[in-house]
Amino acid sequence: MNNKPIGVFDSGLGGLTAVKQIMKEFPNESVVYFGDTGRVPYGTKSPETILQYTRDDINFVRSFDVKMIIIACGTASSQALPMVKYENEDIPITGVVDATVYAAVRATKNKKIGVIGTVGTIKSGAYEKLIYEYDKDIEIHKTACPLFVPLVETGHFDTPVTRLVIEEYLEQIRDAGVDTLILGCTHYPLLKKAIGEYMGDNVVLIDPCAEVVKYLKKKLGSDMLHSDTPDKEQYRYFVSDDPKGFAQNGSIFLEKEIDGQVEKIDIEKY
Amino acid sequence: MNNKPIGVFDSGLGGLTAVKQIMKEFPNESVVYFGDTGRVPYGTKSPETILQYTRDDINFVRSFDVKMIIIACGTASSQALPMVKYENEDIPITGVVDATVYAAVRATKNKKIGVIGTVGTIKSGAYEKLIYEYDKDIEIHKTACPLFVPLVETGHFDTPVTRLVIEEYLEQIRDAGVDTLILGCTHYPLLKKAIGEYMGDNVVLIDPCAEVVKYLKKKLGSDMLHSDTPDKEQYRYFVSDDPKGFAQNGSIFLEKEIDGQVEKIDIEKY
Protein backbone atom coordinates (compact mmCIF):
# COMPACT_ATOMS: atom_id res chain seq x y z
CA MET A 1 0.00 0.00 0.00
CA ASN A 2 1.31 3.42 -0.92
CA ASN A 3 -1.08 6.35 -0.59
CA LYS A 4 1.20 8.97 -2.08
CA PRO A 5 -0.07 10.61 -5.28
CA ILE A 6 1.15 9.98 -8.82
CA GLY A 7 2.75 13.05 -10.40
CA VAL A 8 1.89 13.78 -14.03
CA PHE A 9 3.11 16.74 -16.05
CA ASP A 10 2.88 18.05 -19.58
CA SER A 11 3.65 21.29 -21.38
CA GLY A 12 -0.07 22.05 -21.40
CA LEU A 13 -3.43 20.32 -21.35
CA GLY A 14 -2.63 17.22 -23.41
CA GLY A 15 -1.34 15.18 -20.46
CA LEU A 16 -4.87 15.14 -19.08
CA THR A 17 -5.48 12.21 -21.44
CA ALA A 18 -3.07 10.27 -19.16
CA VAL A 19 -5.01 11.42 -16.11
CA LYS A 20 -8.20 10.24 -17.80
CA GLN A 21 -6.67 6.79 -18.22
CA ILE A 22 -5.46 6.71 -14.60
CA MET A 23 -8.96 7.63 -13.39
CA LYS A 24 -10.34 4.73 -15.41
CA GLU A 25 -7.72 2.09 -14.64
CA PHE A 26 -6.83 3.08 -11.07
CA PRO A 27 -9.88 4.75 -9.55
CA ASN A 28 -8.34 5.00 -6.07
CA GLU A 29 -5.09 6.66 -7.06
CA SER A 30 -4.47 10.32 -6.31
CA VAL A 31 -2.94 12.56 -8.97
CA VAL A 32 -1.01 15.81 -8.89
CA TYR A 33 -1.07 17.29 -12.37
CA PHE A 34 1.08 20.14 -13.62
CA GLY A 35 0.44 21.79 -17.01
CA ASP A 36 3.12 24.28 -18.00
CA THR A 37 0.60 26.51 -19.77
CA GLY A 38 2.78 29.58 -19.25
CA ARG A 39 5.60 28.11 -21.34
CA VAL A 40 3.70 25.92 -23.79
CA PRO A 41 4.60 24.77 -26.46
CA TYR A 42 7.81 22.85 -25.73
CA GLY A 43 7.99 21.39 -29.24
CA THR A 44 9.52 24.48 -30.81
CA LYS A 45 12.04 25.24 -28.02
CA SER A 46 15.76 24.41 -28.00
CA PRO A 47 17.06 21.20 -26.34
CA GLU A 48 18.68 23.14 -23.45
CA THR A 49 15.47 25.00 -22.71
CA ILE A 50 13.43 21.79 -22.86
CA LEU A 51 15.81 20.16 -20.36
CA GLN A 52 15.62 23.14 -18.03
CA TYR A 53 11.81 23.22 -18.20
CA THR A 54 11.62 19.47 -17.57
CA ARG A 55 13.82 19.83 -14.49
CA ASP A 56 11.56 22.61 -13.16
CA ASP A 57 8.50 20.44 -13.76
CA ILE A 58 10.05 17.43 -12.00
CA ASN A 59 11.05 19.57 -9.03
CA PHE A 60 7.55 20.97 -8.79
CA VAL A 61 5.73 17.62 -8.78
CA ARG A 62 8.35 16.19 -6.42
CA SER A 63 7.45 18.91 -3.92
CA PHE A 64 4.23 16.88 -3.33
CA ASP A 65 6.10 13.74 -2.31
CA VAL A 66 4.73 11.74 -5.23
CA LYS A 67 5.45 8.00 -5.54
CA MET A 68 6.15 8.09 -9.26
CA ILE A 69 6.22 10.55 -12.13
CA ILE A 70 4.72 10.33 -15.59
CA ILE A 71 6.13 12.70 -18.21
CA ALA A 72 3.11 13.01 -20.46
CA CYS A 73 4.83 15.51 -22.76
CA GLY A 74 6.29 13.84 -25.85
CA THR A 75 8.87 16.58 -26.34
CA ALA A 76 10.11 16.50 -22.72
CA SER A 77 10.22 12.73 -22.54
CA SER A 78 11.93 12.33 -25.88
CA GLN A 79 14.59 14.93 -25.15
CA ALA A 80 15.12 15.08 -21.40
CA LEU A 81 14.12 11.70 -19.96
CA PRO A 82 17.55 10.02 -19.69
CA MET A 83 19.03 13.07 -17.96
CA VAL A 84 16.22 13.62 -15.45
CA LYS A 85 16.09 9.89 -14.71
CA TYR A 86 19.80 10.05 -13.91
CA GLU A 87 19.26 13.09 -11.70
CA ASN A 88 16.28 11.55 -9.86
CA GLU A 89 17.32 7.95 -9.32
CA ASP A 90 15.31 7.64 -6.12
CA ILE A 91 11.93 7.85 -7.84
CA PRO A 92 10.45 5.97 -10.84
CA ILE A 93 9.95 8.24 -13.84
CA THR A 94 8.15 7.00 -16.93
CA GLY A 95 7.98 8.93 -20.17
CA VAL A 96 5.45 8.46 -22.90
CA VAL A 97 8.23 7.44 -25.28
CA ASP A 98 9.23 4.20 -23.50
CA ALA A 99 5.64 3.04 -23.13
CA THR A 100 4.70 3.96 -26.68
CA VAL A 101 7.67 2.25 -28.30
CA TYR A 102 7.08 -0.85 -26.17
CA ALA A 103 3.54 -1.05 -27.57
CA ALA A 104 4.51 -0.22 -31.16
CA VAL A 105 7.21 -2.87 -31.56
CA ARG A 106 4.71 -5.43 -30.27
CA ALA A 107 1.97 -4.23 -32.61
CA THR A 108 3.83 -4.20 -35.92
CA LYS A 109 3.71 -7.29 -38.10
CA ASN A 110 5.35 -6.02 -41.27
CA LYS A 111 8.08 -4.21 -39.29
CA LYS A 112 7.19 -0.84 -40.74
CA ILE A 113 6.41 1.79 -38.11
CA GLY A 114 5.42 5.40 -38.68
CA VAL A 115 6.31 8.06 -36.11
CA ILE A 116 4.73 11.51 -35.96
CA GLY A 117 5.33 14.26 -33.40
CA THR A 118 6.34 17.86 -32.87
CA VAL A 119 9.41 19.30 -34.61
CA GLY A 120 11.45 18.85 -31.41
CA THR A 121 10.39 15.24 -30.90
CA ILE A 122 11.09 14.21 -34.48
CA LYS A 123 14.43 16.03 -34.58
CA SER A 124 15.53 14.34 -31.34
CA GLY A 125 15.31 10.89 -32.92
CA ALA A 126 14.27 9.52 -29.52
CA TYR A 127 11.63 7.16 -30.88
CA GLU A 128 13.95 5.69 -33.50
CA LYS A 129 16.76 5.13 -31.04
CA LEU A 130 14.48 3.22 -28.72
CA ILE A 131 12.78 1.27 -31.52
CA TYR A 132 16.19 0.17 -32.80
CA GLU A 133 17.12 -0.99 -29.29
CA TYR A 134 14.26 -3.47 -29.56
CA ASP A 135 14.75 -4.45 -33.19
CA LYS A 136 17.28 -3.11 -35.66
CA ASP A 137 15.34 -4.45 -38.66
CA ILE A 138 12.31 -2.23 -38.20
CA GLU A 139 11.80 0.29 -40.99
CA ILE A 140 10.86 3.70 -39.59
CA HIS A 141 9.02 6.47 -41.47
CA LYS A 142 8.74 9.71 -39.56
CA THR A 143 7.54 13.25 -40.01
CA ALA A 144 6.90 16.33 -37.87
CA CYS A 145 3.30 17.59 -37.90
CA PRO A 146 3.56 21.11 -36.45
CA LEU A 147 0.01 22.10 -37.40
CA PHE A 148 -1.66 19.25 -35.47
CA VAL A 149 -1.34 20.91 -32.03
CA PRO A 150 -2.89 24.22 -33.14
CA LEU A 151 -5.62 22.29 -34.96
CA VAL A 152 -6.51 20.43 -31.76
CA GLU A 153 -6.29 23.59 -29.67
CA THR A 154 -8.71 25.38 -32.00
CA GLY A 155 -11.15 22.47 -31.94
CA HIS A 156 -10.46 21.28 -35.50
CA PHE A 157 -10.76 17.59 -34.63
CA ASP A 158 -12.29 16.42 -37.87
CA THR A 159 -12.96 19.31 -40.27
CA PRO A 160 -12.07 19.75 -43.96
CA VAL A 161 -8.98 21.74 -42.84
CA THR A 162 -7.90 18.88 -40.57
CA ARG A 163 -8.28 16.32 -43.36
CA LEU A 164 -6.27 18.45 -45.80
CA VAL A 165 -3.45 18.88 -43.26
CA ILE A 166 -3.49 15.15 -42.46
CA GLU A 167 -3.12 14.35 -46.14
CA GLU A 168 -0.21 16.77 -46.45
CA TYR A 169 1.66 15.29 -43.49
CA LEU A 170 0.79 11.61 -43.71
CA GLU A 171 0.68 10.81 -47.43
CA GLN A 172 4.28 9.57 -47.60
CA ILE A 173 3.98 7.53 -44.41
CA ARG A 174 0.76 5.93 -45.62
CA ASP A 175 2.24 5.18 -49.04
CA ALA A 176 5.27 3.58 -47.38
CA GLY A 177 2.89 0.89 -46.08
CA VAL A 178 3.40 1.17 -42.32
CA ASP A 179 1.07 -1.04 -40.28
CA THR A 180 1.63 0.87 -37.02
CA LEU A 181 1.66 4.62 -36.41
CA ILE A 182 2.96 6.20 -33.20
CA LEU A 183 1.00 9.35 -32.31
CA GLY A 184 4.03 10.88 -30.61
CA CYS A 185 2.34 13.87 -28.98
CA THR A 186 -0.41 13.96 -26.36
CA HIS A 187 -2.57 16.19 -28.56
CA TYR A 188 -2.69 13.83 -31.52
CA PRO A 189 -5.10 11.21 -30.09
CA LEU A 190 -7.79 13.89 -30.39
CA LEU A 191 -7.34 13.61 -34.17
CA LYS A 192 -7.47 9.81 -33.98
CA LYS A 193 -10.73 9.45 -35.90
CA ALA A 194 -9.57 11.59 -38.83
CA ILE A 195 -6.05 10.09 -38.84
CA GLY A 196 -7.48 6.57 -38.63
CA GLU A 197 -9.81 7.15 -41.56
CA TYR A 198 -6.94 8.47 -43.63
CA MET A 199 -4.50 5.69 -42.72
CA GLY A 200 -7.04 2.87 -43.12
CA ASP A 201 -8.29 0.07 -40.89
CA ASN A 202 -5.15 -1.99 -41.19
CA VAL A 203 -2.94 0.55 -39.46
CA VAL A 204 -2.76 0.41 -35.66
CA LEU A 205 -2.58 3.85 -34.03
CA ILE A 206 -0.54 3.95 -30.82
CA ASP A 207 -1.88 6.47 -28.29
CA PRO A 208 0.93 7.53 -25.90
CA CYS A 209 -1.14 8.28 -22.82
CA ALA A 210 -3.15 5.08 -23.05
CA GLU A 211 0.12 3.16 -23.38
CA VAL A 212 1.83 4.89 -20.49
CA VAL A 213 -1.00 3.80 -18.19
CA LYS A 214 -0.93 0.21 -19.48
CA TYR A 215 2.80 0.29 -18.81
CA LEU A 216 2.13 1.60 -15.28
CA LYS A 217 -0.26 -1.26 -14.72
CA LYS A 218 2.60 -3.68 -15.20
CA LYS A 219 4.88 -1.66 -12.93
CA LEU A 220 2.48 -0.92 -10.09
CA GLY A 221 2.89 -3.85 -7.72
CA SER A 222 0.38 -4.11 -4.86
CA ASP A 223 2.84 -2.40 -2.52
CA MET A 224 2.68 0.66 -4.77
CA LEU A 225 -1.12 0.84 -5.05
CA HIS A 226 -3.30 3.31 -3.19
CA SER A 227 -5.64 1.99 -0.46
CA ASP A 228 -9.29 1.30 -1.17
CA THR A 229 -10.47 4.72 -0.03
CA PRO A 230 -9.61 7.57 -2.36
CA ASP A 231 -8.21 10.74 -0.79
CA LYS A 232 -10.43 13.70 -0.17
CA GLU A 233 -8.40 15.88 -2.51
CA GLN A 234 -7.89 13.13 -5.04
CA TYR A 235 -7.08 15.25 -8.09
CA ARG A 236 -5.08 18.45 -7.87
CA TYR A 237 -4.25 20.56 -10.89
CA PHE A 238 -1.58 23.22 -11.20
CA VAL A 239 -0.67 25.45 -14.14
CA SER A 240 1.85 28.19 -14.81
CA ASP A 241 -0.74 30.42 -16.51
CA ASP A 242 -4.46 30.87 -17.09
CA PRO A 243 -6.08 28.45 -14.60
CA LYS A 244 -9.51 29.49 -15.88
CA GLY A 245 -8.72 28.48 -19.45
CA PHE A 246 -7.30 25.19 -18.18
CA ALA A 247 -10.49 24.43 -16.24
CA GLN A 248 -12.58 25.28 -19.30
CA ASN A 249 -10.59 23.51 -22.00
CA GLY A 250 -9.24 20.65 -19.91
CA SER A 251 -12.55 18.84 -20.19
CA ILE A 252 -11.81 18.21 -23.90
CA PHE A 253 -8.85 16.04 -22.92
CA LEU A 254 -10.33 14.64 -19.73
CA GLU A 255 -13.65 13.94 -21.42
CA LYS A 256 -15.40 15.17 -18.29
CA GLU A 257 -15.50 18.34 -16.21
CA ILE A 258 -12.46 19.13 -14.09
CA ASP A 259 -13.52 18.70 -10.48
CA GLY A 260 -11.03 20.15 -8.07
CA GLN A 261 -9.04 23.34 -7.80
CA VAL A 262 -6.82 24.58 -10.62
CA GLU A 263 -4.08 26.66 -9.04
CA LYS A 264 -1.57 28.94 -10.72
CA ILE A 265 2.04 28.59 -9.56
CA ASP A 266 5.32 30.29 -10.46
CA ILE A 267 7.25 27.48 -12.15
CA GLU A 268 10.40 29.59 -12.53
CA LYS A 269 10.89 29.16 -8.78
CA TYR A 270 11.31 25.38 -8.97
CA MET B 1 20.83 64.34 -34.27
CA ASN B 2 20.39 61.36 -31.98
CA ASN B 3 22.59 58.35 -32.62
CA LYS B 4 21.00 56.06 -30.06
CA PRO B 5 19.37 52.93 -31.46
CA ILE B 6 15.65 52.28 -31.87
CA GLY B 7 14.42 49.40 -29.71
CA VAL B 8 11.97 46.96 -31.30
CA PHE B 9 10.52 43.89 -29.66
CA ASP B 10 8.03 41.17 -30.43
CA SER B 11 7.03 37.82 -28.97
CA GLY B 12 8.99 36.14 -31.76
CA LEU B 13 10.11 36.73 -35.32
CA GLY B 14 7.16 38.71 -36.67
CA GLY B 15 8.46 42.08 -35.51
CA LEU B 16 11.27 41.76 -38.04
CA THR B 17 8.77 43.07 -40.58
CA ALA B 18 9.02 46.38 -38.67
CA VAL B 19 12.82 46.19 -38.80
CA LYS B 20 12.56 45.60 -42.54
CA GLN B 21 10.54 48.80 -42.89
CA ILE B 22 12.99 50.77 -40.73
CA MET B 23 15.90 49.54 -42.88
CA LYS B 24 14.05 50.76 -45.94
CA GLU B 25 12.76 54.09 -44.65
CA PHE B 26 15.61 55.03 -42.29
CA PRO B 27 18.77 53.40 -43.65
CA ASN B 28 21.03 55.12 -41.09
CA GLU B 29 19.13 54.17 -37.97
CA SER B 30 20.48 51.51 -35.63
CA VAL B 31 18.14 48.88 -34.24
CA VAL B 32 18.21 46.65 -31.17
CA TYR B 33 15.70 43.84 -31.73
CA PHE B 34 14.44 41.46 -29.10
CA GLY B 35 12.35 38.40 -30.02
CA ASP B 36 10.94 36.56 -27.01
CA THR B 37 11.25 33.19 -28.74
CA GLY B 38 11.51 31.37 -25.41
CA ARG B 39 8.03 32.51 -24.35
CA VAL B 40 6.25 32.80 -27.70
CA PRO B 41 3.29 32.88 -28.31
CA TYR B 42 1.86 35.74 -26.22
CA GLY B 43 -1.57 35.51 -27.85
CA THR B 44 -2.74 32.59 -25.75
CA LYS B 45 -1.39 33.83 -22.39
CA SER B 46 -3.35 35.58 -19.62
CA PRO B 47 -3.44 39.41 -19.37
CA GLU B 48 -1.25 39.44 -16.23
CA THR B 49 1.40 37.29 -17.89
CA ILE B 50 1.35 39.42 -21.03
CA LEU B 51 1.87 42.56 -18.92
CA GLN B 52 4.75 40.94 -17.02
CA TYR B 53 6.42 39.77 -20.25
CA THR B 54 6.01 43.20 -21.83
CA ARG B 55 7.64 44.83 -18.81
CA ASP B 56 10.59 42.41 -19.07
CA ASP B 57 10.93 43.18 -22.78
CA ILE B 58 10.83 46.95 -22.21
CA ASN B 59 13.46 46.67 -19.46
CA PHE B 60 15.69 44.61 -21.72
CA VAL B 61 15.64 46.99 -24.70
CA ARG B 62 15.97 49.97 -22.34
CA SER B 63 19.27 48.48 -21.12
CA PHE B 64 20.71 49.58 -24.49
CA ASP B 65 19.82 53.24 -23.94
CA VAL B 66 17.46 53.33 -26.92
CA LYS B 67 15.86 56.58 -28.04
CA MET B 68 12.41 55.09 -28.63
CA ILE B 69 10.65 51.74 -28.44
CA ILE B 70 8.38 50.02 -30.92
CA ILE B 71 6.18 47.24 -29.57
CA ALA B 72 5.79 45.16 -32.71
CA CYS B 73 3.74 42.50 -30.93
CA GLY B 74 0.01 43.00 -31.44
CA THR B 75 -0.86 41.15 -28.25
CA ALA B 76 1.59 43.11 -26.07
CA SER B 77 0.66 46.46 -27.53
CA SER B 78 -3.07 45.82 -27.37
CA GLN B 79 -3.00 44.62 -23.77
CA ALA B 80 -0.07 46.29 -22.03
CA LEU B 81 0.70 49.54 -23.87
CA PRO B 82 -1.15 52.03 -21.62
CA MET B 83 0.44 50.56 -18.50
CA VAL B 84 4.03 50.42 -19.78
CA LYS B 85 3.68 53.91 -21.27
CA TYR B 86 2.66 55.12 -17.84
CA GLU B 87 5.61 53.33 -16.25
CA ASN B 88 8.11 54.64 -18.82
CA GLU B 89 7.09 58.24 -19.33
CA ASP B 90 10.64 59.34 -20.10
CA ILE B 91 10.85 57.49 -23.42
CA PRO B 92 8.50 57.40 -26.44
CA ILE B 93 6.83 54.02 -26.87
CA THR B 94 4.75 53.24 -29.92
CA GLY B 95 2.65 50.13 -30.29
CA VAL B 96 1.41 48.66 -33.51
CA VAL B 97 -2.18 49.27 -32.37
CA ASP B 98 -2.03 53.10 -32.38
CA ALA B 99 -0.37 53.25 -35.75
CA THR B 100 -2.67 50.69 -37.31
CA VAL B 101 -5.88 52.27 -36.07
CA TYR B 102 -4.66 55.68 -37.22
CA ALA B 103 -4.25 54.27 -40.73
CA ALA B 104 -7.48 52.27 -40.73
CA VAL B 105 -9.80 55.11 -39.73
CA ARG B 106 -8.27 57.20 -42.53
CA ALA B 107 -8.63 54.39 -45.07
CA THR B 108 -12.26 53.43 -44.56
CA LYS B 109 -14.90 55.12 -46.70
CA ASN B 110 -17.98 53.10 -45.82
CA LYS B 111 -17.09 53.15 -42.10
CA LYS B 112 -16.96 49.38 -41.86
CA ILE B 113 -13.65 48.06 -40.54
CA GLY B 114 -12.67 44.43 -40.00
CA VAL B 115 -10.18 43.51 -37.26
CA ILE B 116 -8.38 40.18 -37.05
CA GLY B 117 -5.74 39.10 -34.54
CA THR B 118 -4.79 36.51 -31.95
CA VAL B 119 -7.27 35.36 -29.31
CA GLY B 120 -5.67 37.70 -26.74
CA THR B 121 -5.74 40.72 -29.04
CA ILE B 122 -9.36 40.26 -30.06
CA LYS B 123 -10.51 39.57 -26.49
CA SER B 124 -8.76 42.72 -25.23
CA GLY B 125 -10.94 44.92 -27.44
CA ALA B 126 -7.99 47.32 -27.79
CA TYR B 127 -8.54 48.01 -31.48
CA GLU B 128 -12.22 48.76 -31.02
CA LYS B 129 -11.65 51.08 -28.07
CA LEU B 130 -9.16 53.11 -30.07
CA ILE B 131 -11.24 53.10 -33.26
CA TYR B 132 -14.22 54.42 -31.28
CA GLU B 133 -12.04 57.19 -29.85
CA TYR B 134 -11.60 58.43 -33.42
CA ASP B 135 -15.15 57.81 -34.61
CA LYS B 136 -18.04 56.28 -32.70
CA ASP B 137 -20.03 55.60 -35.87
CA ILE B 138 -17.61 53.08 -37.32
CA GLU B 139 -19.01 49.55 -37.58
CA ILE B 140 -16.44 46.98 -36.45
CA HIS B 141 -16.40 43.31 -37.41
CA LYS B 142 -13.78 41.27 -35.62
CA THR B 143 -12.62 37.70 -35.26
CA ALA B 144 -9.67 35.82 -33.76
CA CYS B 145 -7.66 33.73 -36.24
CA PRO B 146 -5.59 31.42 -34.03
CA LEU B 147 -4.45 29.18 -36.90
CA PHE B 148 -2.83 32.00 -38.90
CA VAL B 149 0.36 32.16 -36.79
CA PRO B 150 1.07 28.41 -37.03
CA LEU B 151 0.28 28.53 -40.75
CA VAL B 152 2.88 31.27 -41.26
CA GLU B 153 5.39 29.52 -39.03
CA THR B 154 5.07 26.31 -41.04
CA GLY B 155 5.46 28.17 -44.34
CA HIS B 156 1.81 27.84 -45.43
CA PHE B 157 1.67 31.30 -47.00
CA ASP B 158 -0.65 30.47 -49.86
CA THR B 159 -1.57 26.78 -49.95
CA PRO B 160 -4.96 25.04 -50.20
CA VAL B 161 -4.92 24.66 -46.39
CA THR B 162 -4.32 28.40 -45.98
CA ARG B 163 -7.18 29.28 -48.32
CA LEU B 164 -9.56 26.94 -46.50
CA VAL B 165 -8.64 28.46 -43.11
CA ILE B 166 -8.99 31.99 -44.50
CA GLU B 167 -12.47 31.18 -45.73
CA GLU B 168 -13.41 29.77 -42.34
CA TYR B 169 -12.21 32.84 -40.45
CA LEU B 170 -13.03 35.66 -42.85
CA GLU B 171 -16.31 34.68 -44.49
CA GLN B 172 -18.48 36.66 -42.06
CA ILE B 173 -16.23 39.72 -42.16
CA ARG B 174 -16.19 39.70 -45.94
CA ASP B 175 -19.95 39.25 -46.15
CA ALA B 176 -20.41 42.16 -43.74
CA GLY B 177 -18.96 44.39 -46.48
CA VAL B 178 -15.96 45.93 -44.70
CA ASP B 179 -13.76 48.10 -46.96
CA THR B 180 -10.76 48.02 -44.58
CA LEU B 181 -9.22 45.07 -42.75
CA ILE B 182 -6.70 45.46 -39.93
CA LEU B 183 -4.17 42.61 -39.93
CA GLY B 184 -3.72 42.87 -36.17
CA CYS B 185 -0.75 40.54 -35.77
CA THR B 186 2.76 40.83 -37.19
CA HIS B 187 2.52 37.39 -38.76
CA TYR B 188 -0.54 38.11 -40.84
CA PRO B 189 1.07 40.30 -43.54
CA LEU B 190 2.80 37.12 -44.74
CA LEU B 191 -0.65 35.84 -45.71
CA LYS B 192 -1.48 39.15 -47.40
CA LYS B 193 -1.68 37.75 -50.90
CA ALA B 194 -4.09 34.95 -49.98
CA ILE B 195 -6.14 37.20 -47.67
CA GLY B 196 -6.26 39.92 -50.34
CA GLU B 197 -7.49 37.50 -52.99
CA TYR B 198 -10.20 36.26 -50.66
CA MET B 199 -11.34 39.71 -49.53
CA GLY B 200 -11.25 41.24 -53.01
CA ASP B 201 -9.58 44.30 -54.56
CA ASN B 202 -11.88 46.80 -52.89
CA VAL B 203 -10.76 45.96 -49.38
CA VAL B 204 -7.68 47.81 -48.04
CA LEU B 205 -5.45 45.59 -45.88
CA ILE B 206 -3.68 47.45 -43.07
CA ASP B 207 -0.24 46.03 -42.28
CA PRO B 208 0.74 46.91 -38.69
CA CYS B 209 4.51 47.05 -39.11
CA ALA B 210 4.36 49.15 -42.25
CA GLU B 211 2.04 51.56 -40.44
CA VAL B 212 4.15 51.77 -37.32
CA VAL B 213 7.09 52.92 -39.42
CA LYS B 214 4.97 55.46 -41.32
CA TYR B 215 3.83 56.71 -37.94
CA LEU B 216 7.45 56.93 -36.79
CA LYS B 217 8.23 58.98 -39.86
CA LYS B 218 5.83 61.62 -38.69
CA LYS B 219 7.22 61.52 -35.17
CA LEU B 220 10.94 61.45 -35.92
CA GLY B 221 11.94 65.11 -36.06
CA SER B 222 15.43 65.87 -37.34
CA ASP B 223 16.70 66.09 -33.76
CA MET B 224 15.74 62.45 -33.30
CA LEU B 225 17.35 61.14 -36.51
CA HIS B 226 20.62 59.20 -36.66
CA SER B 227 23.63 60.89 -38.30
CA ASP B 228 24.55 60.16 -41.92
CA THR B 229 27.00 57.40 -41.03
CA PRO B 230 25.44 54.16 -39.84
CA ASP B 231 26.98 52.53 -36.78
CA LYS B 232 29.35 49.65 -37.16
CA GLU B 233 27.05 47.32 -35.26
CA GLN B 234 23.91 48.72 -36.85
CA TYR B 235 21.57 45.81 -36.26
CA ARG B 236 21.69 43.72 -33.12
CA TYR B 237 19.33 40.82 -32.49
CA PHE B 238 18.56 39.15 -29.18
CA VAL B 239 16.29 36.21 -28.42
CA SER B 240 15.27 34.25 -25.35
CA ASP B 241 15.69 30.88 -27.09
CA ASP B 242 17.07 29.23 -30.22
CA PRO B 243 19.25 31.94 -31.82
CA LYS B 244 20.07 29.55 -34.66
CA GLY B 245 16.42 29.08 -35.60
CA PHE B 246 15.94 32.83 -35.43
CA ALA B 247 18.83 33.45 -37.79
CA GLN B 248 17.48 30.83 -40.19
CA ASN B 249 13.79 31.73 -40.17
CA GLY B 250 14.14 35.46 -39.60
CA SER B 251 14.95 35.98 -43.24
CA ILE B 252 11.32 35.13 -44.11
CA PHE B 253 10.16 38.22 -42.25
CA LEU B 254 13.14 40.41 -43.05
CA GLU B 255 13.08 39.35 -46.70
CA LYS B 256 16.87 39.18 -46.60
CA GLU B 257 19.53 37.32 -44.65
CA ILE B 258 20.10 38.39 -41.05
CA ASP B 259 23.51 40.04 -40.94
CA GLY B 260 24.76 40.51 -37.44
CA GLN B 261 24.94 38.46 -34.29
CA VAL B 262 21.90 36.76 -32.82
CA GLU B 263 22.48 36.42 -29.08
CA LYS B 264 20.54 34.42 -26.55
CA ILE B 265 19.72 36.21 -23.29
CA ASP B 266 17.88 35.27 -20.10
CA ILE B 267 14.79 37.49 -20.25
CA GLU B 268 13.58 36.37 -16.81
CA LYS B 269 16.37 38.49 -15.35
CA TYR B 270 14.98 41.77 -16.69
Coordinates of C-alpha atoms in Angstrom, one line a residue, chain A residues 37-41 44-49 53 146-147 150-151 153-154 156 159-161 164-165 168-169 240-242 264 268, chain B residues 37-41 44-46 48-49 52-53 146-147 150-151 153-154 156 159-161 164-165 168-169 240-242 264 268:
Chain A
T37 CA 0.6 26.5 -19.8
G38 CA 2.8 29.6 -19.3
R39 CA 5.6 28.1 -21.3
V40 CA 3.7 25.9 -23.8
P41 CA 4.6 24.8 -26.5
T44 CA 9.5 24.5 -30.8
K45 CA 12.0 25.2 -28.0
S46 CA 15.8 24.4 -28.0
P47 CA 17.1 21.2 -26.3
E48 CA 18.7 23.1 -23.5
T49 CA 15.5 25.0 -22.7
Y53 CA 11.8 23.2 -18.2
P146 CA 3.6 21.1 -36.5
L147 CA 0.0 22.1 -37.4
P150 CA -2.9 24.2 -33.1
L151 CA -5.6 22.3 -35.0
E153 CA -6.3 23.6 -29.7
T154 CA -8.7 25.4 -32.0
H156 CA -10.5 21.3 -35.5
T159 CA -13.0 19.3 -40.3
P160 CA -12.1 19.8 -44.0
V161 CA -9.0 21.7 -42.8
L164 CA -6.3 18.4 -45.8
V165 CA -3.5 18.9 -43.3
E168 CA -0.2 16.8 -46.4
Y169 CA 1.7 15.3 -43.5
S240 CA 1.8 28.2 -14.8
D241 CA -0.7 30.4 -16.5
D242 CA -4.5 30.9 -17.1
K264 CA -1.6 28.9 -10.7
E268 CA 10.4 29.6 -12.5
Chain B
T37 CA 11.2 33.2 -28.7
G38 CA 11.5 31.4 -25.4
R39 CA 8.0 32.5 -24.4
V40 CA 6.3 32.8 -27.7
P41 CA 3.3 32.9 -28.3
T44 CA -2.7 32.6 -25.8
K45 CA -1.4 33.8 -22.4
S46 CA -3.3 35.6 -19.6
E48 CA -1.3 39.4 -16.2
T49 CA 1.4 37.3 -17.9
Q52 CA 4.7 40.9 -17.0
Y53 CA 6.4 39.8 -20.2
P146 CA -5.6 31.4 -34.0
L147 CA -4.5 29.2 -36.9
P150 CA 1.1 28.4 -37.0
L151 CA 0.3 28.5 -40.8
E153 CA 5.4 29.5 -39.0
T154 CA 5.1 26.3 -41.0
H156 CA 1.8 27.8 -45.4
T159 CA -1.6 26.8 -50.0
P160 CA -5.0 25.0 -50.2
V161 CA -4.9 24.7 -46.4
L164 CA -9.6 26.9 -46.5
V165 CA -8.6 28.5 -43.1
E168 CA -13.4 29.8 -42.3
Y169 CA -12.2 32.8 -40.5
S240 CA 15.3 34.3 -25.3
D241 CA 15.7 30.9 -27.1
D242 CA 17.1 29.2 -30.2
K264 CA 20.5 34.4 -26.5
E268 CA 13.6 36.4 -16.8

